GROMACS .gro file of C-alpha atoms in nm:
model
  206
    1MET     CA    1  -0.001   0.000   0.001
    2LYS     CA    2   0.132   0.343  -0.096
    3VAL     CA    3   0.164   0.582   0.199
    4ASP     CA    4   0.069   0.949   0.155
    5LEU     CA    5   0.317   1.136   0.376
    6LYS     CA    6   0.089   1.443   0.390
    7ARG     CA    7  -0.178   1.227   0.556
    8GLU     CA    8   0.052   1.014   0.774
    9LEU     CA    9   0.275   1.289   0.917
   10SER     CA   10   0.148   1.561   1.151
   11GLY     CA   11   0.157   1.924   1.046
   12TYR     CA   12   0.048   1.891   0.681
   13ALA     CA   13  -0.310   1.998   0.744
   14ALA     CA   14  -0.404   2.361   0.806
   15ARG     CA   15  -0.712   2.582   0.778
   16ARG     CA   16  -0.759   2.916   0.608
   17ASP     CA   17  -0.811   3.206   0.855
   18VAL     CA   18  -0.752   2.969   1.147
   19PHE     CA   19  -0.422   2.977   1.337
   20ASP     CA   20  -0.360   2.632   1.481
   21ASP     CA   21  -0.128   2.567   1.775
   22VAL     CA   22   0.066   2.246   1.694
   23VAL     CA   23   0.358   2.053   1.840
   24LEU     CA   24   0.573   1.874   1.583
   25PRO     CA   25   0.829   1.594   1.630
   26PRO     CA   26   1.185   1.607   1.486
   27ARG     CA   27   1.179   1.527   1.114
   28ARG     CA   28   1.445   1.451   0.852
   29TYR     CA   29   1.473   1.650   0.533
   30ALA     CA   30   1.687   1.671   0.222
   31VAL     CA   31   1.791   2.040   0.224
   32ILE     CA   32   1.973   2.294   0.009
   33ASP     CA   33   2.056   2.644   0.136
   34GLY     CA   34   2.074   2.968  -0.057
   35SER     CA   35   1.971   3.332  -0.065
   36GLY     CA   36   1.803   3.586  -0.289
   37ASP     CA   37   1.473   3.631  -0.471
   38PRO     CA   38   1.330   3.284  -0.545
   39ASN     CA   39   1.155   3.426  -0.852
   40THR     CA   40   1.483   3.516  -1.019
   41SER     CA   41   1.757   3.319  -0.836
   42ALA     CA   42   1.938   3.055  -1.038
   43ASP     CA   43   2.043   2.896  -0.708
   44TYR     CA   44   1.677   2.849  -0.610
   45ARG     CA   45   1.590   2.695  -0.949
   46ASP     CA   46   1.888   2.462  -0.919
   47ALA     CA   47   1.786   2.363  -0.566
   48LEU     CA   48   1.439   2.261  -0.686
   49ALA     CA   49   1.583   2.087  -0.992
   50THR     CA   50   1.792   1.876  -0.751
   51LEU     CA   51   1.549   1.812  -0.463
   52PHE     CA   52   1.273   1.666  -0.680
   53PRO     CA   53   1.482   1.402  -0.864
   54PHE     CA   54   1.661   1.316  -0.540
   55SER     CA   55   1.335   1.273  -0.350
   56PHE     CA   56   1.186   1.055  -0.623
   57ALA     CA   57   1.505   0.848  -0.628
   58VAL     CA   58   1.466   0.796  -0.250
   59LYS     CA   59   1.107   0.683  -0.308
   60PHE     CA   60   1.214   0.429  -0.570
   61ALA     CA   61   1.499   0.302  -0.348
   62SER     CA   62   1.243   0.250  -0.070
   63LYS     CA   63   1.005   0.068  -0.300
   64ARG     CA   64   1.274  -0.159  -0.446
   65GLY     CA   65   1.479  -0.220  -0.133
   66LEU     CA   66   1.214  -0.228   0.136
   67GLY     CA   67   0.888  -0.285  -0.046
   68ARG     CA   68   0.756   0.041   0.101
   69ASP     CA   69   0.606   0.284  -0.149
   70TYR     CA   70   0.491   0.635  -0.070
   71VAL     CA   71   0.379   0.962  -0.222
   72VAL     CA   72   0.671   1.205  -0.223
   73GLY     CA   73   0.610   1.493   0.016
   74PRO     CA   74   0.560   1.853  -0.099
   75LEU     CA   75   0.830   2.111  -0.145
   76GLU     CA   76   0.897   2.309   0.172
   77ALA     CA   77   1.123   2.598   0.264
   78LEU     CA   78   1.253   2.786   0.564
   79TRP     CA   79   1.290   3.163   0.517
   80TRP     CA   80   1.475   3.429   0.715
   81ALA     CA   81   1.619   3.779   0.683
   82ASP     CA   82   1.810   4.030   0.896
   83ASP     CA   83   1.493   4.240   0.909
   84PHE     CA   84   1.173   4.034   0.905
   85THR     CA   85   0.972   4.321   0.755
   86ALA     CA   86   1.137   4.202   0.429
   87PHE     CA   87   0.859   3.940   0.435
   88THR     CA   88   0.574   4.171   0.537
   89SER     CA   89   0.558   4.548   0.498
   90ALA     CA   90   0.885   4.594   0.308
   91ARG     CA   91   0.841   4.276   0.102
   92ASP     CA   92   1.194   4.260  -0.038
   93PRO     CA   93   1.273   3.909  -0.175
   94SER     CA   94   1.632   4.006  -0.257
   95ALA     CA   95   1.698   4.021   0.120
   96TRP     CA   96   1.571   3.668   0.187
   97SER     CA   97   1.775   3.364   0.282
   98TRP     CA   98   1.617   3.023   0.233
   99ARG     CA   99   1.651   2.651   0.288
  100ALA     CA  100   1.460   2.451   0.028
  101MET     CA  101   1.373   2.106   0.152
  102MET     CA  102   1.170   1.785   0.109
  103VAL     CA  103   1.086   1.538   0.383
  104VAL     CA  104   1.273   1.203   0.409
  105PRO     CA  105   1.071   0.921   0.571
  106ASP     CA  106   1.214   0.783   0.898
  107TRP     CA  107   1.252   0.431   0.760
  108ILE     CA  108   1.494   0.531   0.482
  109ARG     CA  109   1.849   0.394   0.543
  110ASP     CA  110   2.174   0.577   0.475
  111ASP     CA  111   2.267   0.337   0.193
  112GLN     CA  112   1.938   0.417   0.018
  113LEU     CA  113   2.019   0.788   0.044
  114ASP     CA  114   2.353   0.715  -0.120
  115LEU     CA  115   2.176   0.530  -0.403
  116ALA     CA  116   1.938   0.825  -0.444
  117THR     CA  117   2.234   1.067  -0.469
  118THR     CA  118   2.386   0.856  -0.748
  119ALA     CA  119   2.050   0.839  -0.930
  120ALA     CA  120   2.004   1.218  -0.901
  121LEU     CA  121   2.353   1.273  -1.047
  122GLU     CA  122   2.255   1.064  -1.348
  123LYS     CA  123   1.963   1.306  -1.401
  124ASP     CA  124   2.205   1.605  -1.397
  125ALA     CA  125   2.089   1.743  -1.064
  126PRO     CA  126   2.268   2.080  -1.069
  127ALA     CA  127   2.296   2.137  -0.691
  128ILE     CA  128   2.358   1.784  -0.569
  129ASP     CA  129   2.692   1.894  -0.418
  130ARG     CA  130   2.497   2.135  -0.192
  131LEU     CA  131   2.234   1.882  -0.079
  132ARG     CA  132   2.254   1.734   0.270
  133ILE     CA  133   2.026   1.545   0.510
  134ASP     CA  134   1.930   1.747   0.813
  135THR     CA  135   1.693   1.705   1.109
  136LEU     CA  136   1.450   1.986   1.191
  137ASP     CA  137   1.307   1.995   1.543
  138GLU     CA  138   1.044   2.272   1.540
  139GLY     CA  139   0.843   2.175   1.846
  140ARG     CA  140   0.556   2.415   1.917
  141CYS     CA  141   0.440   2.619   1.618
  142ILE     CA  142   0.150   2.836   1.503
  143GLN     CA  143   0.036   2.769   1.147
  144THR     CA  144  -0.238   2.862   0.903
  145LEU     CA  145  -0.331   2.801   0.540
  146HIS     CA  146  -0.282   3.076   0.285
  147VAL     CA  147  -0.478   3.047  -0.040
  148GLY     CA  148  -0.359   3.264  -0.325
  149PRO     CA  149  -0.040   3.398  -0.481
  150TYR     CA  150   0.281   3.374  -0.280
  151ASP     CA  151   0.329   3.750  -0.306
  152ASP     CA  152   0.003   3.803  -0.116
  153GLU     CA  153   0.129   3.635   0.200
  154GLY     CA  154   0.255   3.958   0.360
  155PRO     CA  155  -0.067   4.065   0.538
  156VAL     CA  156  -0.127   3.712   0.671
  157LEU     CA  157   0.228   3.695   0.808
  158ALA     CA  158   0.200   4.043   0.960
  159HIS     CA  159  -0.121   3.942   1.139
  160LEU     CA  160   0.044   3.621   1.260
  161HIS     CA  161   0.355   3.798   1.388
  162ASP     CA  162   0.199   4.113   1.530
  163HIS     CA  163  -0.133   3.991   1.668
  164VAL     CA  164  -0.185   3.613   1.683
  165ILE     CA  165   0.146   3.511   1.840
  166PRO     CA  166   0.174   3.788   2.102
  167GLY     CA  167  -0.200   3.751   2.171
  168LYS     CA  168  -0.132   3.396   2.284
  169GLY     CA  169   0.147   3.509   2.516
  170LEU     CA  170   0.410   3.368   2.280
  171ARG     CA  171   0.709   3.494   2.087
  172MET     CA  172   0.868   3.384   1.762
  173ARG     CA  173   1.181   3.170   1.740
  174GLY     CA  174   1.355   2.985   1.459
  175HIS     CA  175   1.272   3.038   1.091
  176HIS     CA  176   0.949   3.100   0.906
  177HIS     CA  177   0.841   2.775   0.738
  178GLU     CA  178   0.631   2.733   0.425
  179ILE     CA  179   0.483   2.411   0.284
  180TYR     CA  180   0.369   2.429  -0.078
  181LEU     CA  181   0.062   2.211  -0.119
  182GLY     CA  182  -0.024   2.364  -0.456
  183ASP     CA  183   0.181   2.324  -0.774
  184PRO     CA  184   0.242   2.666  -0.940
  185ARG     CA  185   0.298   2.487  -1.273
  186ARG     CA  186  -0.058   2.349  -1.270
  187ALA     CA  187  -0.270   2.572  -1.045
  188ALA     CA  188  -0.381   2.927  -1.105
  189PRO     CA  189  -0.212   3.171  -0.862
  190GLU     CA  190  -0.537   3.242  -0.679
  191LYS     CA  191  -0.578   2.868  -0.603
  192LEU     CA  192  -0.231   2.797  -0.464
  193ARG     CA  193  -0.236   2.656  -0.112
  194THR     CA  194   0.055   2.721   0.124
  195ILE     CA  195   0.091   2.634   0.490
  196LEU     CA  196   0.255   2.922   0.677
  197ARG     CA  197   0.422   2.806   0.997
  198GLN     CA  198   0.614   2.987   1.272
  199PRO     CA  199   0.793   2.815   1.564
  200VAL     CA  200   0.713   2.980   1.895
  201THR     CA  201   0.793   2.973   2.264
  202ASP     CA  202   0.648   3.130   2.576
  203ALA     CA  203   0.705   3.505   2.582
  204ALA     CA  204   0.799   3.479   2.948
  205GLY     CA  205   1.056   3.213   2.877
  206GLY     CA  206   1.339   3.462   2.815
   0.00000   0.00000   0.00000
């Protein structure tokens, strides 16, 4: 039976205009770091052109080697900047740093990751030398679903940062996290679905 990671793993369901308080376990990802405007950055294009073939190679290695098939998870990314208004009121993508990533199931072995790297190289993955496996431990987060173009996220993020999080007696920590449930190659911009997630901690916790 093919496993759908979005259904099996926590955190891949969110609601529009609702800010859910969730606690997430540590999770492994294939990641590639970079910076700059994702709409124009060659590094970002190369990262995606590497993560997808690598992730599908991991899936095929799992199916062949372990008899465990699954639906490859969605593209995700962490985002940060020296001044976070670059994501809200200032909206300056050139100031962004990012970590593009795709989830790696817990049952995948290191030797299967090596096989996937070799397979991705055969498909001319342009950023395979920058790819690594990393564990993300986000813990408590506030998240919501944004429906519409990516460039329209600013007001939702501003509301999350300035009202929702402090209103719960919390403060932000870590990096802003986005999960791209919609495919911009196939969906109209107004129908794109993106989970917007922010790790948090108690405001009184220092």
